[in-house]
PDB file of C-alpha atoms in Angstrom:
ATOM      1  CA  UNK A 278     -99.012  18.017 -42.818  1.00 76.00           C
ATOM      2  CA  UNK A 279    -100.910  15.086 -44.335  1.00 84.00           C
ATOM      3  CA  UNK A 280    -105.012  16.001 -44.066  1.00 92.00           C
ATOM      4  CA  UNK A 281    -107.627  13.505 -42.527  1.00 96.00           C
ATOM      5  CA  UNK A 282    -108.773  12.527 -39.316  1.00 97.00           C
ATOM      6  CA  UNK A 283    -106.743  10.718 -36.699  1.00 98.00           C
ATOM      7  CA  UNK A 284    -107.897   8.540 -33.806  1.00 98.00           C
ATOM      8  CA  UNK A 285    -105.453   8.556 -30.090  1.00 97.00           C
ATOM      9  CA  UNK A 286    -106.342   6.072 -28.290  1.00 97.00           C
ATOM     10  CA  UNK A 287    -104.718   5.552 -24.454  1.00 94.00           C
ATOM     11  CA  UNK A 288    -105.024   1.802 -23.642  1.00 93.00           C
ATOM     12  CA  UNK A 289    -105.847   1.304 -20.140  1.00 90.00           C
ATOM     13  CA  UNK A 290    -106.390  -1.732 -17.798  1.00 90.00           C
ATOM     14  CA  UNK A 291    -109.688  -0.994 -17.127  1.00 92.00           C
ATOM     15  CA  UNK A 292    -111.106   1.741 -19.446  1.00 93.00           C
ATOM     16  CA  UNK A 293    -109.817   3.121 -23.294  1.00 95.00           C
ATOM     17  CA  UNK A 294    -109.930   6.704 -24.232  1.00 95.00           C
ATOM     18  CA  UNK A 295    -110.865   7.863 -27.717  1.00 97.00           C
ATOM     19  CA  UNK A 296    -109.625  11.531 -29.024  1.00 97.00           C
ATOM     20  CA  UNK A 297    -109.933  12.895 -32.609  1.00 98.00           C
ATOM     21  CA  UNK A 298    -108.418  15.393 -34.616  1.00 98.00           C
ATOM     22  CA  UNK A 299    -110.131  17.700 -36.739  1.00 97.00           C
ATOM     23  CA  UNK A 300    -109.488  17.152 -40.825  1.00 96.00           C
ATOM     24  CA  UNK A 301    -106.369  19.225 -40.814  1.00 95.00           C
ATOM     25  CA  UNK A 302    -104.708  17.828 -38.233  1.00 93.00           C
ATOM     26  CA  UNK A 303    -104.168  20.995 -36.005  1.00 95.00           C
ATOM     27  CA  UNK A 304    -106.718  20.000 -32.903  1.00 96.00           C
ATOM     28  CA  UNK A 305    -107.235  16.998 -30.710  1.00 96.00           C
ATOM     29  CA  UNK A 306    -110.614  16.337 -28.828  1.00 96.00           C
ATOM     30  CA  UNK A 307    -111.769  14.157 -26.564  1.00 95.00           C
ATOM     31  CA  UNK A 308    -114.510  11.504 -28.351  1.00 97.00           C
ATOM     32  CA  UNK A 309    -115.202   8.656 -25.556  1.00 96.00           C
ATOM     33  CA  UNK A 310    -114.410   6.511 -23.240  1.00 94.00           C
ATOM     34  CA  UNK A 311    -114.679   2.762 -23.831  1.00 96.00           C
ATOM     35  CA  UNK A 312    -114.626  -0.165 -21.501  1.00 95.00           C
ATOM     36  CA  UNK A 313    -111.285  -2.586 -21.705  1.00 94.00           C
ATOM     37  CA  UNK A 314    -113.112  -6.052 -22.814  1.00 92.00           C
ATOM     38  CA  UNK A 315    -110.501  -8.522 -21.801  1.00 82.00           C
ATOM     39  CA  UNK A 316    -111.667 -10.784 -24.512  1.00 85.00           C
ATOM     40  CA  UNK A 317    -110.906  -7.934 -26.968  1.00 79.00           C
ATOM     41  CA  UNK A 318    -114.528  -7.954 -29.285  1.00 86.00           C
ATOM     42  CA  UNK A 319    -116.401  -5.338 -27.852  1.00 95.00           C
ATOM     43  CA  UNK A 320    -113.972  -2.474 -27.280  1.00 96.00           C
ATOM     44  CA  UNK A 321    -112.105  -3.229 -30.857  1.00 96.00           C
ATOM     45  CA  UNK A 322    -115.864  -3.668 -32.207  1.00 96.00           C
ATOM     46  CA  UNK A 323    -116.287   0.078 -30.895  1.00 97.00           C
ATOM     47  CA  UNK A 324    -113.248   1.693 -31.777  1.00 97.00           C
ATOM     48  CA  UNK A 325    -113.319   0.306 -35.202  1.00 97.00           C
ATOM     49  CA  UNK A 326    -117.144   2.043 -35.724  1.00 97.00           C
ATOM     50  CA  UNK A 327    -115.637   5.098 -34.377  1.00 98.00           C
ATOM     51  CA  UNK A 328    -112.663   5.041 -36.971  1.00 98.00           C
ATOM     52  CA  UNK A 329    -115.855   4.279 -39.871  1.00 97.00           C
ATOM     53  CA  UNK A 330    -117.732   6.706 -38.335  1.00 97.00           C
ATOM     54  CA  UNK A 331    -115.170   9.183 -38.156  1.00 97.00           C
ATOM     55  CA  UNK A 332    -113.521   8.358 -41.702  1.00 97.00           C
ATOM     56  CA  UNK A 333    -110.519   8.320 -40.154  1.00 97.00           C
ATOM     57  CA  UNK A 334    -106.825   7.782 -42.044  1.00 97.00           C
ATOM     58  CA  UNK A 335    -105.215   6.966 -39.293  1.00 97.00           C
ATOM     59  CA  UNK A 336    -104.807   5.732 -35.355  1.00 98.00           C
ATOM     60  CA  UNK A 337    -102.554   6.819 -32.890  1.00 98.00           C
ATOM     61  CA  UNK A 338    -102.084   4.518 -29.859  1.00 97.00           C
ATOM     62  CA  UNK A 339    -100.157   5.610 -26.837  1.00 94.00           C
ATOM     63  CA  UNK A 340     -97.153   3.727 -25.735  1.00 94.00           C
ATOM     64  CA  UNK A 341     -96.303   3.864 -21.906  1.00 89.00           C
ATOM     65  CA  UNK A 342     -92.573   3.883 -21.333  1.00 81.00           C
ATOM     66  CA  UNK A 343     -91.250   4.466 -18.072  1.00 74.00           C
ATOM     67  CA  UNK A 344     -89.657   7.803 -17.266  1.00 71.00           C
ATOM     68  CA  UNK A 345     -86.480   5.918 -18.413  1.00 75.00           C
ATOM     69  CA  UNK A 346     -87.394   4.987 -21.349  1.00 75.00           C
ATOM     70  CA  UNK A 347     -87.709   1.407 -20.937  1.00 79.00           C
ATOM     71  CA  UNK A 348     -90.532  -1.135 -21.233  1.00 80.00           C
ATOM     72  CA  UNK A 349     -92.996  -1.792 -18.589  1.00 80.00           C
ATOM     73  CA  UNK A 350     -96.190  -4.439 -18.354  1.00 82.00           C
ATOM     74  CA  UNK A 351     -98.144  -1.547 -19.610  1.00 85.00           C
ATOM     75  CA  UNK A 352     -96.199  -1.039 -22.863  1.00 89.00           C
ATOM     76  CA  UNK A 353     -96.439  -4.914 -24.164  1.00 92.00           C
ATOM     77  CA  UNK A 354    -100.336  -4.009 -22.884  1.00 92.00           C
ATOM     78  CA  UNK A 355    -100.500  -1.298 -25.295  1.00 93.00           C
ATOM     79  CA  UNK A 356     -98.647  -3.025 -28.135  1.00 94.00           C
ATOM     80  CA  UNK A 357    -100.381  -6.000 -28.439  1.00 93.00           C
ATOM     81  CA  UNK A 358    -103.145  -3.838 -27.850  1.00 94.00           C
ATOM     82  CA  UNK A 359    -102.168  -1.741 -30.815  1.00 95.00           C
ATOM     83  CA  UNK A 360    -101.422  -4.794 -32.633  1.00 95.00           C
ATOM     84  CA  UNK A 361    -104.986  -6.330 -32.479  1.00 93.00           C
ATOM     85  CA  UNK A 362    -106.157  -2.821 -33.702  1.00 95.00           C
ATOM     86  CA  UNK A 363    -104.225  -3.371 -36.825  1.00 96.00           C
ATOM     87  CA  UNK A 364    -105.759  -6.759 -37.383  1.00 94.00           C
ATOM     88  CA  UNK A 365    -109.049  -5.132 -36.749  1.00 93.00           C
ATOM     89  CA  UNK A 366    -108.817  -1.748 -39.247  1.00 95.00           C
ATOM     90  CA  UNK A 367    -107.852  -0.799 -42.870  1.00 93.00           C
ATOM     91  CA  UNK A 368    -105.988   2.514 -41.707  1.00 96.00           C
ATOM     92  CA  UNK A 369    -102.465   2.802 -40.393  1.00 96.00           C
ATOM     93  CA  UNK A 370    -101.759   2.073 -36.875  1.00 97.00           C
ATOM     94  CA  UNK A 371     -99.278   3.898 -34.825  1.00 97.00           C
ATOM     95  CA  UNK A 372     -97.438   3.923 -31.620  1.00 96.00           C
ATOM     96  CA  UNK A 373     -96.324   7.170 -29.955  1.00 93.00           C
ATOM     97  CA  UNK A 374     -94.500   7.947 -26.850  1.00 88.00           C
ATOM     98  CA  UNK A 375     -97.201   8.727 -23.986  1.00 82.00           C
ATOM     99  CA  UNK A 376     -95.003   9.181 -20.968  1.00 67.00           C
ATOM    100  CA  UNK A 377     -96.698  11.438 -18.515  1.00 57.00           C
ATOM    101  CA  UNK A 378     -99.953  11.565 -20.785  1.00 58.00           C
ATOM    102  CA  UNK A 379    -101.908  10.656 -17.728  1.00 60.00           C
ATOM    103  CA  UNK A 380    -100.381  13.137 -15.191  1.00 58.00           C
ATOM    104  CA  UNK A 381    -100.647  15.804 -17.428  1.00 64.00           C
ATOM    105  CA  UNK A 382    -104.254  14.943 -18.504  1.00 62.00           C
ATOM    106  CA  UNK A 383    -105.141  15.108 -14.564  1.00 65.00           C
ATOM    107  CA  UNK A 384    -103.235  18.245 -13.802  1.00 69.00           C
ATOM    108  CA  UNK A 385    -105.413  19.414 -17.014  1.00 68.00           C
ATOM    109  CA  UNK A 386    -108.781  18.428 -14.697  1.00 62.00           C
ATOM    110  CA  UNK A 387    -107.038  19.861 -11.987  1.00 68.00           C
ATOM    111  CA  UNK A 388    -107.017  23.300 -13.288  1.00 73.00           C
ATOM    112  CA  UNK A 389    -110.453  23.248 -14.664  1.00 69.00           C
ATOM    113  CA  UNK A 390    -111.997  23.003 -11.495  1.00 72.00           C
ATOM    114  CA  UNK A 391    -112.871  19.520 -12.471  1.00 67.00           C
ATOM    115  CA  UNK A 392    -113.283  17.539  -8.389  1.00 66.00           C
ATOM    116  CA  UNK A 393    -110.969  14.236  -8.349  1.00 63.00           C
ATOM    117  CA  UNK A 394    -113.905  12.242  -8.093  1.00 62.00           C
ATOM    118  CA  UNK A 395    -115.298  13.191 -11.532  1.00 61.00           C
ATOM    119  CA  UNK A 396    -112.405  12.628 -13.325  1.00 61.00           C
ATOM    120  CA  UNK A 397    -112.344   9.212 -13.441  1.00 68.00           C
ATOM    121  CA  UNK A 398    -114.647   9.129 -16.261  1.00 69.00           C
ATOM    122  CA  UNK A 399    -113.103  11.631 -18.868  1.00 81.00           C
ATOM    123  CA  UNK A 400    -109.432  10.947 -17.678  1.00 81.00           C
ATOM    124  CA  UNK A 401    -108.776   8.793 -20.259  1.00 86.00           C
ATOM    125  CA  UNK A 402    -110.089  10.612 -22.640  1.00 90.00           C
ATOM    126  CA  UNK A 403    -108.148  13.477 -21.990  1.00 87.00           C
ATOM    127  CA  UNK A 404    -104.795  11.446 -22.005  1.00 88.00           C
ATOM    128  CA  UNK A 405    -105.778  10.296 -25.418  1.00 93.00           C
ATOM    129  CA  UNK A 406    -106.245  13.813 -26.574  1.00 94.00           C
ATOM    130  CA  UNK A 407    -103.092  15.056 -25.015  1.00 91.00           C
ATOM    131  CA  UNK A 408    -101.300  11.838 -26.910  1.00 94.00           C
ATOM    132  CA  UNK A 409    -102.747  12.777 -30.188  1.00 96.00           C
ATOM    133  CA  UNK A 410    -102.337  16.661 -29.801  1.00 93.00           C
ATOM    134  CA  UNK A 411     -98.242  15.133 -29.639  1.00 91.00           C
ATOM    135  CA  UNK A 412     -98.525  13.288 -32.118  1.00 94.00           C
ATOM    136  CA  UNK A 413    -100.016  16.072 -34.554  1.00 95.00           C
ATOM    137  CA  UNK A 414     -97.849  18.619 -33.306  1.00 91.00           C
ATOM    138  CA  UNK A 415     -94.494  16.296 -33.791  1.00 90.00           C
ATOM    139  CA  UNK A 416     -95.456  15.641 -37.084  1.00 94.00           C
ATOM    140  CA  UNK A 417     -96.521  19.404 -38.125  1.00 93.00           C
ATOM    141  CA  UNK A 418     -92.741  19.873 -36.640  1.00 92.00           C
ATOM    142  CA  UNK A 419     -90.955  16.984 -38.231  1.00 94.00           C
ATOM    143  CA  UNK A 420     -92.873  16.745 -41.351  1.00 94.00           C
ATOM    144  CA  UNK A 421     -92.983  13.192 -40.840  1.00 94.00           C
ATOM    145  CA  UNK A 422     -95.542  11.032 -38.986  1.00 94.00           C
ATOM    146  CA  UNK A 423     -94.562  10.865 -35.631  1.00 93.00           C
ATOM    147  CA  UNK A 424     -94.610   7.510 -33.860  1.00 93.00           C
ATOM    148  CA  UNK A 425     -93.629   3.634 -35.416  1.00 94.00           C
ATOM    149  CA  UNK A 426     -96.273   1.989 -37.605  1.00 95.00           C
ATOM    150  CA  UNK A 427     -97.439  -1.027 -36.301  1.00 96.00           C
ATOM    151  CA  UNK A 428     -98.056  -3.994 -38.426  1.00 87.00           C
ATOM    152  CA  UNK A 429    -100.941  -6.522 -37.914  1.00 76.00           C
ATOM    153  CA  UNK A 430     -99.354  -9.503 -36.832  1.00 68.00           C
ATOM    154  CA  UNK A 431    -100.962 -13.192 -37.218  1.00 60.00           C
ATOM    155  CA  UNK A 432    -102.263 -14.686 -33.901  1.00 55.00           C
ATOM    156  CA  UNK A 433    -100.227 -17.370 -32.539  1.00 47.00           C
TER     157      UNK A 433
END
């Protein structure tokens, strides 16, 4: 298992939750949630100080398949998402399978107690941890990183 600190990040319509790991990869926890800036400069602008902050090697960045494994509106969301993030940091980028991230982070809630209506919040932050925790634990498995690097690609 490489050693640093990765960054999930679940790519929403709306809002963008942050996750970390801790320096040996074993752990995922929620960071923050961040709002979606359509014009893409304030929410890169804040994920990128959280990756400085952070000192983190690398970024994982959930990719939302359907259940069949095809693409959807929301996974060409995420990966030009993910590929504005590369443009934007000097560490690796990464997309990883997040099917069901969301459900599961709101059964998570569920069973915490947590009421529906306070959720909204956290949810996403909670999906990103549950993407990263994959992520980490797929690669402690595997030996290799898990996910497909993504490569900064030149606006048209």
């Amino acid at each position: 298992m490489r050693s640093g600190v990765r960054v999930g990040v679940d790519v929403g319509k709306v809002r963008i939750g942050l996750a970390r790991s801790d320096n040996h990869g074993m752990l995922a926890t929620p960071v923050e949630t961040v709002a979606r800036d359509q014009a893409g400069l304030t929410d890169l602008a804040r994920i990128r100080a959280v990756v400085v902050e952070l000192d983190a090697v690398e970024v994982i960045v959930g990719l939302p398949l359907a259940l069949s494994g095809n693409a959807t509106a929301s996974t060409d969301d995420a990966v030009e998402f993910a590929e504005r993030l590369a443009r934007a940091l000097s560490v690796p980028v990464r997309l990883v399978d997040e099917r069901l991230s969301t459900v599961s982070a709101q059964s998570a809630l569920r069973a915490s107690g947590r009421p529906a209506k306070t959720q909204r919040p956290v949810i996403d932050q909670v999906a990103a941890t549950i993407i990263l925790q994959h992520a980490l634990d797929s690669e402690r498995a595997s030996g290799r990183p898990a996910g497909s690097p993504v490569e900064p690609t030149e606006r048209p």
